[in-house]
Amino acid sequence: MRMDDLDFAVERKSEPDATAVIVRGDVDLTTVAQLADELHSATEERRDVVIDLAGVTFIDSTGVRALVEAYRSARQAGLQLSVRGARHWVARVLEVTGVATMLSPQTR
C-alpha cells in the first residue's frame, strides 16, 4: 500500500434528487476497485448518481474507465450518472478524454 492510498476515501450520501458518491484523494490502479465498488452499489439503489470529484487530486486511465463503465451501467438501468466539482488536473483529464461532456448533468 502506498502512502497516498491512506488519503483515498469514497463514501455514499443520500441527497434529495440523487445518491452522491464523494471521492477524495488519488484515483489510480491501487484505489480504483474501491471506487468501482461504491459506484456499483450506488446504481443498485435505483436512483440517479452524482459523483463529487472536488476532493480528487489525481485520476489515471483506470479511474476514467471506472467512470465510463459506471455511466454505461447507470444508463442501462435508466438512471443518470454525472460528475461535479472536478478541478485542475482532474477536470483537464476529463475534458481531454471527452468524459466531461458525457458525464455532465443532463435534463430529462
Short mmCIF file of C-alpha atoms in Angstrom, two decimals, residues 6-103:
data_model
loop_
_atom_site.label_atom_id
_atom_site.label_comp_id
_atom_site.label_asym_id
_atom_site.label_seq_id
_atom_site.Cartn_x
_atom_site.Cartn_y
_atom_site.Cartn_z
CA LEU A 6 -4.16 6.30 3.05
CA ASP A 7 -5.59 9.62 1.84
CA PHE A 8 -8.09 7.99 -0.53
CA ALA A 9 -11.71 7.84 0.58
CA VAL A 10 -15.04 7.23 -1.09
CA GLU A 11 -18.44 7.44 0.55
CA ARG A 12 -22.09 7.47 -0.45
CA LYS A 13 -24.55 10.07 0.74
CA SER A 14 -28.25 10.39 0.01
CA GLU A 15 -29.22 13.77 -1.44
CA PRO A 16 -32.76 14.91 -2.32
CA ASP A 17 -32.54 14.09 -6.04
CA ALA A 18 -29.72 11.54 -6.24
CA THR A 19 -27.19 9.41 -4.48
CA ALA A 20 -23.89 11.27 -4.16
CA VAL A 21 -20.61 9.40 -4.31
CA ILE A 22 -17.98 11.63 -2.72
CA VAL A 23 -14.38 10.83 -3.65
CA ARG A 24 -11.16 12.18 -2.12
CA GLY A 25 -7.51 11.57 -2.95
CA ASP A 26 -5.87 9.86 -5.92
CA VAL A 27 -7.93 7.59 -8.17
CA ASP A 28 -5.48 5.15 -9.71
CA LEU A 29 -4.76 1.47 -10.12
CA THR A 30 -4.40 0.99 -6.36
CA THR A 31 -7.69 2.68 -5.41
CA VAL A 32 -9.99 2.24 -8.41
CA ALA A 33 -11.53 -1.01 -7.14
CA GLN A 34 -12.94 0.81 -4.11
CA LEU A 35 -14.42 3.50 -6.35
CA ALA A 36 -15.89 0.96 -8.77
CA ASP A 37 -17.48 -1.00 -5.91
CA GLU A 38 -19.05 2.14 -4.46
CA LEU A 39 -20.36 3.25 -7.85
CA HIS A 40 -21.86 -0.19 -8.44
CA SER A 41 -23.57 -0.08 -5.03
CA ALA A 42 -24.87 3.43 -5.72
CA THR A 43 -26.51 2.40 -9.00
CA GLU A 44 -28.15 -0.55 -7.27
CA GLU A 45 -30.10 1.98 -5.17
CA ARG A 46 -32.04 2.74 -8.39
CA ARG A 47 -31.55 6.49 -8.02
CA ASP A 48 -29.59 8.91 -10.20
CA VAL A 49 -25.94 9.15 -9.16
CA VAL A 50 -23.77 12.26 -8.82
CA ILE A 51 -20.04 11.72 -8.39
CA ASP A 52 -18.39 14.53 -6.43
CA LEU A 53 -14.76 14.83 -7.55
CA ALA A 54 -13.92 18.08 -5.73
CA GLY A 55 -11.53 16.24 -3.42
CA VAL A 56 -9.82 14.19 -6.14
CA THR A 57 -6.21 15.23 -6.69
CA PHE A 58 -5.30 12.79 -9.49
CA ILE A 59 -7.07 10.40 -11.84
CA ASP A 60 -5.47 7.94 -14.24
CA SER A 61 -6.90 5.89 -17.10
CA THR A 62 -8.23 3.23 -14.72
CA GLY A 63 -10.25 5.89 -12.91
CA VAL A 64 -11.59 7.31 -16.16
CA ARG A 65 -12.55 3.80 -17.24
CA ALA A 66 -14.40 3.21 -13.95
CA LEU A 67 -16.41 6.40 -14.52
CA VAL A 68 -17.30 5.38 -18.07
CA GLU A 69 -18.31 1.86 -17.01
CA ALA A 70 -20.46 3.24 -14.19
CA TYR A 71 -22.09 5.65 -16.66
CA ARG A 72 -22.92 2.80 -19.03
CA SER A 73 -24.36 0.68 -16.22
CA ALA A 74 -26.47 3.57 -14.98
CA ARG A 75 -27.80 4.31 -18.48
CA GLN A 76 -28.73 0.65 -18.98
CA ALA A 77 -30.70 0.85 -15.73
CA GLY A 78 -32.46 4.03 -16.91
CA LEU A 79 -30.53 6.23 -14.48
CA GLN A 80 -28.44 9.35 -14.92
CA LEU A 81 -24.86 9.47 -13.71
CA SER A 82 -22.95 12.74 -13.69
CA VAL A 83 -19.88 14.31 -12.12
CA ARG A 84 -19.46 17.58 -10.29
CA GLY A 85 -16.62 19.52 -8.76
CA ALA A 86 -13.69 18.24 -10.84
CA ARG A 87 -10.83 20.71 -10.54
CA HIS A 88 -7.46 21.42 -12.13
CA TRP A 89 -5.71 18.30 -13.44
CA VAL A 90 -8.74 16.07 -12.94
CA ALA A 91 -11.02 18.43 -14.88
CA ARG A 92 -8.46 18.61 -17.68
CA VAL A 93 -8.19 14.82 -17.95
CA LEU A 94 -11.98 14.52 -18.15
CA GLU A 95 -12.14 17.27 -20.80
CA VAL A 96 -9.36 15.85 -22.99
CA THR A 97 -10.86 12.35 -22.93
CA GLY A 98 -14.38 13.61 -23.70
CA VAL A 99 -15.68 12.15 -20.46
CA ALA A 100 -16.57 15.59 -19.07
CA THR A 101 -19.19 16.07 -21.79
CA MET A 102 -20.55 12.56 -21.38
CA LEU A 103 -20.85 12.93 -17.60
#
